[in-house]
Amino acid sequence: MSREDFRLPKVLRGRLLWFTADPIEAGERAQHYFEDGALVVEGGYVRRAGEAGPLLASLRPETPVEDHRPHLIMPGFIDPHIHFPQTQVIASFGAQLLEWLQKYTFVEEQRYSDPAHCARNARFFFDELLRNGTTTAVAFCSVHPESVDAFFAESARRNTLMVAGKVLMDRNAPEGLRDTPERGYAETKVLIEKWHKRGRQLYAIAPRFAISSTEAQLEAAGALAREHKDCHIETHLSENEAEIAVVRQLFPWSRDYTDVYAHYGLLGPKTLLGHCIHLSSRERSVLADAGSVAVFCPTSNLFIGSGLFDWRATREAGMRIGLGTDIGGGTSYSMLRTAAEAYKVLQLQRQNLAAAQAFHAITRGNAEALGLEGLIGSFEPGRACDAVVLDATATPAMRHRMETARTLNEELFILMTMGSDRNVAATYVMGEKVQGSREPSAPKAVVRA
Ligand code: GUN
Ligand code: ZN
């Protein structure tokens, strides 16, 4: 396809749904739904979105239409916490966090010193994300710069918007996974120079967690954060009780775990903190003041036995929340499965996660958590056309259950409770179909044919 063809408008038609705010807070006006909707896409961006009839009538008759009716078309899912080198750690038996890291994760991540291994697994990783309808992720790579190069090269090839970084780790890990404060700093600088804002790629400074960095390295991470204010910071906080006890021993001067990151200047509105399960009210209030984001990773929290994330207390403290998979502690790449497990974690605490709230969370909500709502997460004009097409009747059990569904809300709740990769009929990146039937869907209808 020539550049000129790419700029010509085309239309995606289907049941369009997107959010512009959290429906729990903003009510009806947060949700935009068109039973027969059309997305007008130009140069990969949404130009207009709304009722198909008038939109189609306003376009030239030869405008191609990719017709997905009766499926739902939503903004592509966003996963704000995932580990690229853990695709073969997922489903490792019988350990909680610290043992799980030593026994499985740190063994596996050493394989990422090999660029060929990185490249092969990057291809798998992106195939798998897109198969699940996830078009943006915030990823930890391994300590090796090669893993970051392979990750971003694959993302650039696919034109996906990704946020990622090399983990900084210089203690409490095998030698093959340790850098030094100086080397970690220097390698991160080179990677930022090479990848940050190259096309759609964004860099995240990534001190793995307090236990695996010396004070000198956390200081270097703080310097990187000061020198690159437009980079995200990704790390882990307060996931597991044994972890918190070790942090207390390693940083005896700190008031608590959060205080360690605060001390080194690592907390701000671009900071994404995986887990945040066992926080005190003091910590929540510090994090709320900093504008940092707690990323709730339910399948991981259940699988590694870390604990139950308290959504209500986190929100009431004024903190921002993201919802992520945490592969390979997490057990599914699917943001639908992730939403299902989030619902169950909240049920155990007599809290709720309504379907609209969950779909907001995995699209617009996570875009806001990344501060990228101007680029992705909705179909407002000017956003990238990263989209997922969902079929709520993709399995016999779902088709059977859907026979009794009467409302969009019921359909969404069935999708999140029973759904998985099987419900993803197609995925679009910048207006191009990257997943679904091999052929880009032949125009089934032509405007005003
Ligand atoms: N804490 C530090 N590293 C990790 C990791 O790889 N996974 C999880 N779940 N927690 C961590
Ligand atoms: Zn993690």
Coordinates of C-alpha atoms and ligand atoms in Angstrom, one line a residue:
M1 CA 0.0 0.0 0.0
S2 CA 1.4 3.4 -0.9
R3 CA 1.6 6.3 1.6
E4 CA -1.2 8.0 -0.3
D5 CA -3.5 5.0 0.1
F6 CA -2.7 5.0 3.8
R7 CA -3.9 8.6 4.1
L8 CA -7.2 7.9 2.3
P9 CA -10.1 7.6 4.7
K10 CA -11.6 4.3 5.5
V11 CA -14.4 3.2 7.8
L12 CA -14.7 0.5 10.5
R13 CA -18.4 -0.3 11.1
G14 CA -19.8 -2.1 14.1
R15 CA -21.3 -1.5 17.5
L16 CA -19.0 1.2 18.7
L17 CA -18.2 1.7 22.4
W18 CA -15.8 3.9 24.2
F19 CA -15.4 5.9 27.4
T20 CA -14.3 9.4 28.1
A21 CA -14.4 9.1 31.9
D22 CA -15.0 6.6 34.7
P23 CA -18.7 5.7 34.5
I24 CA -18.8 5.3 38.3
E25 CA -17.8 8.9 38.8
A26 CA -19.2 10.6 35.7
G27 CA -22.3 8.4 35.1
E28 CA -24.0 8.1 31.7
R29 CA -22.1 10.8 29.9
A30 CA -18.9 8.8 30.4
Q31 CA -20.0 6.1 27.9
H32 CA -20.4 6.5 24.2
Y33 CA -22.2 3.8 22.4
F34 CA -23.5 3.5 18.8
E35 CA -25.5 0.4 18.0
D36 CA -24.7 1.0 14.3
G37 CA -21.5 3.0 14.6
A38 CA -18.8 4.0 12.2
L39 CA -15.2 5.1 12.8
V40 CA -13.7 7.2 10.1
V41 CA -10.0 6.6 10.1
E42 CA -7.5 8.7 8.2
G43 CA -3.7 8.2 8.3
G44 CA -4.2 5.8 11.2
Y45 CA -6.1 8.3 13.3
V46 CA -9.7 8.6 14.3
R47 CA -11.2 11.5 12.4
R48 CA -14.8 11.0 13.4
A49 CA -16.8 8.4 15.3
G50 CA -20.6 8.1 15.7
E51 CA -23.8 7.0 14.0
A52 CA -23.0 5.1 10.8
G53 CA -25.9 6.5 8.7
P54 CA -24.9 10.2 8.6
L55 CA -21.2 9.5 8.7
L56 CA -21.3 7.2 5.7
A57 CA -23.5 9.7 3.9
S58 CA -20.9 12.4 4.3
L59 CA -18.1 10.3 2.7
R60 CA -17.2 9.6 -0.9
P61 CA -19.1 6.5 -2.2
E62 CA -15.9 4.6 -2.9
T63 CA -14.7 4.9 0.7
P64 CA -13.9 1.3 1.9
V65 CA -15.8 0.0 4.8
E66 CA -14.7 -2.9 7.0
D67 CA -17.9 -4.1 8.4
H68 CA -17.8 -5.9 11.8
R69 CA -21.4 -5.8 12.6
P70 CA -22.8 -7.3 15.0
H71 CA -19.5 -7.2 16.9
L72 CA -18.4 -4.6 19.3
I73 CA -15.5 -2.2 18.4
M74 CA -13.7 -0.8 21.4
P75 CA -10.4 1.0 21.8
G76 CA -7.5 -1.5 22.0
F77 CA -6.8 -2.8 25.5
I78 CA -3.9 -1.3 27.5
D79 CA -1.8 -3.4 29.9
P80 CA 0.1 -1.2 32.3
H81 CA 2.3 -3.9 33.9
I82 CA 3.8 -6.9 32.1
H83 CA 7.2 -8.6 32.0
F84 CA 8.5 -9.3 28.5
P85 CA 11.1 -11.9 29.6
Q86 CA 8.5 -13.9 31.6
T87 CA 6.6 -15.6 28.8
Q88 CA 8.1 -18.9 29.9
V89 CA 7.8 -18.2 33.6
I90 CA 4.0 -18.1 33.6
A91 CA 2.5 -21.1 35.4
S92 CA 5.5 -21.9 37.6
F93 CA 4.3 -23.9 40.6
G94 CA 4.2 -23.5 44.3
A95 CA 6.1 -20.4 45.4
Q96 CA 5.4 -16.9 46.8
L97 CA 7.2 -13.8 45.5
L98 CA 10.8 -14.0 46.8
E99 CA 11.2 -17.7 46.2
W100 CA 9.3 -17.5 42.9
L101 CA 11.8 -14.8 41.8
Q102 CA 14.9 -16.8 42.7
K103 CA 13.6 -20.2 41.7
Y104 CA 12.0 -19.4 38.3
T105 CA 12.2 -15.8 37.2
F106 CA 15.8 -15.0 37.8
V107 CA 16.8 -18.3 36.1
E108 CA 14.7 -17.5 33.0
E109 CA 15.6 -13.9 32.7
Q110 CA 19.3 -14.8 32.3
R111 CA 18.5 -16.2 28.9
Y112 CA 17.8 -12.7 27.6
S113 CA 21.5 -12.0 27.3
D114 CA 21.2 -13.7 23.9
P115 CA 19.8 -11.4 21.2
A116 CA 18.5 -14.3 19.2
H117 CA 16.4 -15.5 22.1
C118 CA 15.2 -11.9 22.7
A119 CA 14.2 -11.5 19.1
R120 CA 12.3 -14.8 18.9
N121 CA 10.5 -14.1 22.2
A122 CA 9.7 -10.6 21.2
R123 CA 7.9 -11.9 18.1
F124 CA 5.9 -14.3 20.3
F125 CA 5.1 -11.6 22.9
F126 CA 3.7 -9.1 20.3
D127 CA 1.7 -11.9 18.5
E128 CA 0.2 -12.8 21.9
L129 CA -0.6 -9.3 23.0
L130 CA -2.3 -8.5 19.7
R131 CA -4.2 -11.8 19.7
N132 CA -5.6 -10.7 23.0
G133 CA -6.6 -7.3 21.8
T134 CA -3.9 -5.5 23.7
T135 CA -2.4 -2.7 21.6
T136 CA -0.3 -0.9 24.3
A137 CA 1.6 -2.2 27.2
V138 CA 4.1 -1.0 29.8
A139 CA 6.7 -3.7 29.9
F140 CA 9.7 -4.6 32.0
C141 CA 12.5 -6.0 29.9
S142 CA 15.4 -7.9 31.5
V143 CA 18.6 -6.3 32.8
H144 CA 20.2 -6.8 29.4
P145 CA 20.0 -3.8 26.9
E146 CA 19.7 -6.5 24.1
S147 CA 16.2 -7.3 25.5
V148 CA 15.1 -3.7 25.2
D149 CA 16.5 -3.4 21.7
A150 CA 14.6 -6.6 20.6
F151 CA 11.4 -5.4 22.3
F152 CA 11.3 -1.9 20.8
A153 CA 12.5 -3.2 17.3
E154 CA 9.6 -5.6 17.3
S155 CA 7.2 -2.9 18.5
A156 CA 8.5 -0.4 15.9
R157 CA 8.0 -3.0 13.2
R158 CA 4.4 -3.4 14.2
N159 CA 3.8 0.3 14.8
T160 CA 2.4 -0.3 18.3
L161 CA 2.6 2.3 21.1
M162 CA 4.7 0.7 23.8
V163 CA 6.4 1.8 27.0
A164 CA 9.3 -0.2 28.3
G165 CA 12.7 -0.2 29.9
K166 CA 15.7 -2.2 31.0
V167 CA 15.4 -3.3 34.6
L168 CA 18.0 -1.8 37.0
M169 CA 19.1 -4.5 39.4
D170 CA 22.5 -4.7 41.2
R171 CA 21.9 -6.9 44.2
N172 CA 20.1 -9.9 45.6
A173 CA 20.1 -11.6 42.2
P174 CA 22.4 -14.0 40.3
E175 CA 25.5 -12.5 38.8
G176 CA 24.3 -12.8 35.3
L177 CA 21.4 -10.5 36.1
R178 CA 23.3 -7.8 38.1
D179 CA 24.4 -4.5 36.6
T180 CA 26.1 -1.8 38.6
P181 CA 24.8 1.7 39.5
E182 CA 27.2 3.2 36.8
R183 CA 26.5 0.6 34.1
G184 CA 22.7 0.6 34.7
Y185 CA 22.7 4.4 34.5
A186 CA 24.9 4.5 31.3
E187 CA 22.9 1.8 29.5
T188 CA 19.6 3.4 30.4
K189 CA 20.9 6.7 29.0
V190 CA 21.9 5.0 25.7
L191 CA 18.5 3.3 25.4
I192 CA 16.6 6.5 26.1
E193 CA 18.5 8.2 23.4
K194 CA 17.9 5.4 21.0
W195 CA 14.3 4.6 21.6
H196 CA 12.4 7.2 23.6
K197 CA 9.9 8.9 21.3
R198 CA 11.2 7.1 18.3
G199 CA 7.9 6.6 16.4
R200 CA 5.4 5.4 19.0
Q201 CA 8.0 4.0 21.4
L202 CA 8.3 5.4 25.0
Y203 CA 11.0 4.6 27.5
A204 CA 10.3 3.8 31.2
I205 CA 13.1 4.0 33.8
A206 CA 12.8 0.7 35.6
P207 CA 14.4 0.0 39.0
R208 CA 13.0 -3.5 39.5
F209 CA 12.1 -3.1 43.2
A210 CA 13.8 -1.8 46.3
I211 CA 15.3 -5.2 47.2
S212 CA 17.2 -5.7 44.0
S213 CA 18.9 -2.2 43.9
T214 CA 21.6 -0.8 46.2
E215 CA 21.1 2.7 47.5
A216 CA 23.7 3.9 45.0
Q217 CA 21.6 2.4 42.2
L218 CA 18.3 4.0 43.5
E219 CA 20.2 7.2 43.6
A220 CA 21.2 6.8 39.9
A221 CA 17.6 5.9 39.1
G222 CA 16.5 9.2 40.7
A223 CA 19.1 11.1 38.7
L224 CA 17.7 9.4 35.5
A225 CA 14.2 10.5 36.5
R226 CA 15.3 14.1 37.1
E227 CA 17.2 14.2 33.8
H228 CA 14.4 12.6 31.8
K229 CA 11.2 14.0 33.2
D230 CA 9.2 12.9 30.2
C231 CA 10.0 9.2 30.8
H232 CA 7.8 7.0 32.8
I233 CA 9.1 5.1 35.9
E234 CA 8.0 1.5 36.5
T235 CA 8.7 -0.5 39.6
H236 CA 7.0 -2.7 42.2
L237 CA 5.7 -1.7 45.6
S238 CA 4.3 -3.5 48.6
E239 CA 3.3 -6.8 46.9
N240 CA 4.1 -9.4 49.6
E241 CA 4.6 -9.3 53.3
A242 CA 8.0 -11.1 53.3
E243 CA 9.2 -8.6 50.7
I244 CA 8.1 -5.7 52.9
A245 CA 10.1 -7.2 55.9
V246 CA 13.3 -7.4 53.7
V247 CA 12.8 -3.8 52.6
R248 CA 12.6 -2.8 56.3
Q249 CA 15.9 -4.5 57.0
L250 CA 17.7 -3.1 53.9
F251 CA 16.5 0.5 54.5
P252 CA 16.4 0.8 58.3
W253 CA 16.2 4.6 58.0
S254 CA 13.0 4.5 56.0
R255 CA 9.5 5.1 57.4
D256 CA 8.1 2.4 55.2
Y257 CA 8.5 0.9 51.7
T258 CA 7.0 4.0 49.9
D259 CA 9.5 6.2 51.8
V260 CA 12.4 4.4 50.0
Y261 CA 11.1 5.4 46.6
A262 CA 10.1 8.9 47.8
H263 CA 13.6 9.4 49.2
Y264 CA 15.3 8.8 45.9
G265 CA 12.9 11.0 43.9
L266 CA 11.1 8.2 42.2
L267 CA 7.5 9.2 42.9
G268 CA 5.6 11.4 40.5
P269 CA 2.6 11.4 38.1
K270 CA 4.5 9.2 35.6
T271 CA 5.4 6.5 38.2
L272 CA 3.6 3.2 37.8
L273 CA 3.8 1.0 40.9
G274 CA 2.9 -2.7 40.5
H275 CA 0.7 -4.2 43.2
C276 CA 0.4 -1.7 46.2
I277 CA -1.4 -4.3 48.2
H278 CA -0.2 -3.8 51.8
L279 CA 0.0 0.0 52.0
S280 CA -0.6 2.0 55.2
S281 CA -2.8 5.1 55.0
R282 CA 0.4 7.2 55.3
E283 CA 1.8 5.5 52.2
R284 CA -1.4 6.0 50.3
S285 CA -1.5 9.6 51.1
V286 CA 2.1 10.2 50.1
L287 CA 1.4 8.4 46.8
A288 CA -1.8 10.3 46.2
D289 CA 0.0 13.6 46.7
A290 CA 2.7 12.5 44.3
G291 CA 0.0 11.6 41.7
S292 CA 1.6 8.1 41.3
V293 CA -0.4 5.1 40.0
A294 CA -1.1 1.8 41.7
V295 CA -1.3 -1.0 39.2
F296 CA -3.6 -3.7 40.4
C297 CA -2.6 -7.1 38.9
P298 CA -5.3 -9.6 40.1
T299 CA -4.2 -12.8 38.4
S300 CA -0.7 -12.4 39.7
N301 CA -1.8 -11.4 43.2
L302 CA -3.9 -14.5 43.4
F303 CA -1.5 -16.9 41.7
I304 CA 1.6 -15.8 43.8
G305 CA -0.6 -15.6 46.8
S306 CA 0.3 -11.9 47.5
G307 CA -2.9 -10.6 48.8
L308 CA -6.1 -8.7 47.9
F309 CA -5.8 -5.2 46.4
D310 CA -8.1 -2.8 48.2
W311 CA -9.5 -0.7 45.3
R312 CA -11.9 1.3 47.5
A313 CA -9.3 2.3 50.0
T314 CA -6.9 3.2 47.2
R315 CA -9.5 5.4 45.5
E316 CA -10.7 7.0 48.7
A317 CA -7.1 8.0 49.5
G318 CA -7.1 9.8 46.1
M319 CA -4.7 7.5 44.3
R320 CA -4.8 6.7 40.6
I321 CA -5.3 3.1 39.7
G322 CA -4.3 1.0 36.6
L323 CA -5.3 -2.7 35.9
G324 CA -2.6 -5.0 34.5
T325 CA -1.7 -8.6 33.9
D326 CA 1.8 -8.9 35.4
I327 CA 2.8 -11.8 33.2
G328 CA 4.5 -14.1 34.2
G329 CA 3.4 -13.8 37.9
G330 CA 0.0 -13.2 36.2
T331 CA -1.6 -16.1 34.5
S332 CA -3.3 -14.6 31.5
Y333 CA -2.4 -12.1 28.7
S334 CA -6.1 -11.4 28.3
M335 CA -7.4 -8.1 29.8
L336 CA -10.8 -9.7 29.8
R337 CA -9.6 -12.5 32.1
T338 CA -7.8 -9.8 34.2
A339 CA -11.0 -7.9 34.6
A340 CA -12.8 -11.1 35.7
E341 CA -10.2 -11.8 38.4
A342 CA -10.3 -8.2 39.5
Y343 CA -14.0 -8.6 40.0
K344 CA -13.5 -11.7 42.2
V345 CA -10.7 -10.0 44.3
L346 CA -13.1 -7.2 45.0
Q347 CA -16.0 -9.5 45.7
L348 CA -13.9 -11.1 48.5
Q349 CA -13.7 -7.7 50.1
R350 CA -17.4 -6.8 49.6
Q351 CA -16.5 -4.4 46.9
N352 CA -17.7 -4.2 43.3
L353 CA -16.4 -3.8 39.8
A354 CA -19.3 -3.0 37.4
A355 CA -18.8 -4.0 33.7
A356 CA -18.7 -0.4 32.5
Q357 CA -16.1 0.4 35.1
A358 CA -13.9 -2.6 34.1
F359 CA -14.0 -1.8 30.4
H360 CA -13.3 1.8 31.2
A361 CA -10.3 0.6 33.3
I362 CA -8.7 -1.5 30.6
T363 CA -9.1 1.2 27.9
R364 CA -9.5 4.9 28.8
G365 CA -8.6 4.3 32.5
N366 CA -5.3 2.7 31.8
A367 CA -4.6 5.4 29.1
E368 CA -5.1 8.0 31.9
A369 CA -2.9 6.0 34.2
L370 CA -0.2 6.5 31.6
G371 CA -1.1 10.1 30.9
L372 CA -1.6 9.1 27.3
E373 CA -5.4 9.7 27.1
G374 CA -4.7 12.3 24.4
L375 CA -3.3 9.6 22.1
I376 CA -5.0 6.3 22.9
G377 CA -7.8 4.7 24.9
S378 CA -10.9 6.2 23.3
F379 CA -12.3 7.1 19.9
E380 CA -12.3 10.8 20.3
P381 CA -11.2 12.6 17.1
G382 CA -7.4 12.7 16.9
R383 CA -6.7 9.5 18.8
A384 CA -4.8 6.7 17.2
C385 CA -7.1 4.1 15.7
D386 CA -5.9 1.2 17.9
A387 CA -8.9 -1.0 18.3
V388 CA -10.3 -4.4 19.3
V389 CA -13.3 -6.1 17.8
L390 CA -15.1 -8.3 20.3
D391 CA -17.5 -11.2 19.7
A392 CA -19.4 -12.1 22.9
T393 CA -20.7 -15.3 21.3
A394 CA -17.4 -16.8 20.4
T395 CA -17.7 -20.0 22.4
P396 CA -20.7 -22.4 22.8
A397 CA -21.0 -21.5 26.5
M398 CA -20.9 -17.8 25.8
R399 CA -23.3 -18.1 22.9
H400 CA -25.7 -20.0 25.1
R401 CA -25.4 -17.4 27.9
M402 CA -25.8 -14.5 25.5
E403 CA -29.3 -15.9 24.5
T404 CA -30.7 -14.4 27.7
A405 CA -28.7 -11.1 27.7
R406 CA -30.9 -8.1 27.1
T407 CA -28.7 -5.1 27.6
L408 CA -25.2 -3.9 26.6
N409 CA -24.3 -3.9 30.2
E410 CA -25.2 -7.6 30.6
E411 CA -23.2 -8.4 27.4
L412 CA -20.2 -6.6 28.8
F413 CA -20.4 -8.4 32.1
I414 CA -20.6 -11.8 30.3
L415 CA -17.6 -10.8 28.1
M416 CA -15.5 -9.9 31.1
T417 CA -16.5 -12.9 33.2
M418 CA -16.3 -15.6 30.6
G419 CA -14.2 -13.9 27.9
S420 CA -10.6 -14.5 26.7
D421 CA -8.5 -14.3 23.6
R422 CA -11.3 -16.4 21.9
N423 CA -13.6 -13.3 21.9
V424 CA -11.1 -11.1 20.0
A425 CA -12.4 -11.2 16.4
A426 CA -9.8 -8.6 15.2
T427 CA -7.2 -6.1 16.4
Y428 CA -6.3 -2.9 14.7
V429 CA -3.1 -0.9 15.1
M430 CA -3.1 2.6 13.6
G431 CA -6.2 1.7 11.6
E432 CA -4.6 -1.4 10.1
K433 CA -5.9 -4.9 10.9
V434 CA -3.1 -6.8 12.5
Q435 CA -5.0 -9.7 13.9
G436 CA -8.1 -11.6 12.8
S437 CA -8.8 -13.3 9.5
R438 CA -5.6 -13.2 7.4
E439 CA -7.1 -11.1 4.7
P440 CA -7.7 -7.5 5.7
S441 CA -11.5 -7.7 5.8
A442 CA -12.7 -7.2 2.2
P443 CA -15.0 -4.2 2.1
K444 CA -18.3 -6.0 2.7
A445 CA -20.2 -2.8 1.9
V446 CA -19.4 0.3 0.0
V447 CA -20.8 3.6 1.2
R448 CA -24.1 4.4 -0.6
A449 CA -23.7 1.3 -2.8
Ligands
GUN1 N1 9.0 -7.8 42.2 C1 10.2 -7.7 41.7 N2 10.3 -8.3 40.5 C2 9.1 -8.8 40.3 C3 8.6 -9.6 39.2 O1 9.2 -9.9 38.2 N3 7.3 -10.0 39.3 C4 6.5 -9.6 40.4 N4 5.2 -10.0 40.4 N5 7.0 -8.9 41.4 C5 8.2 -8.5 41.3
ZN2 ZN 5.7 -7.2 37.9

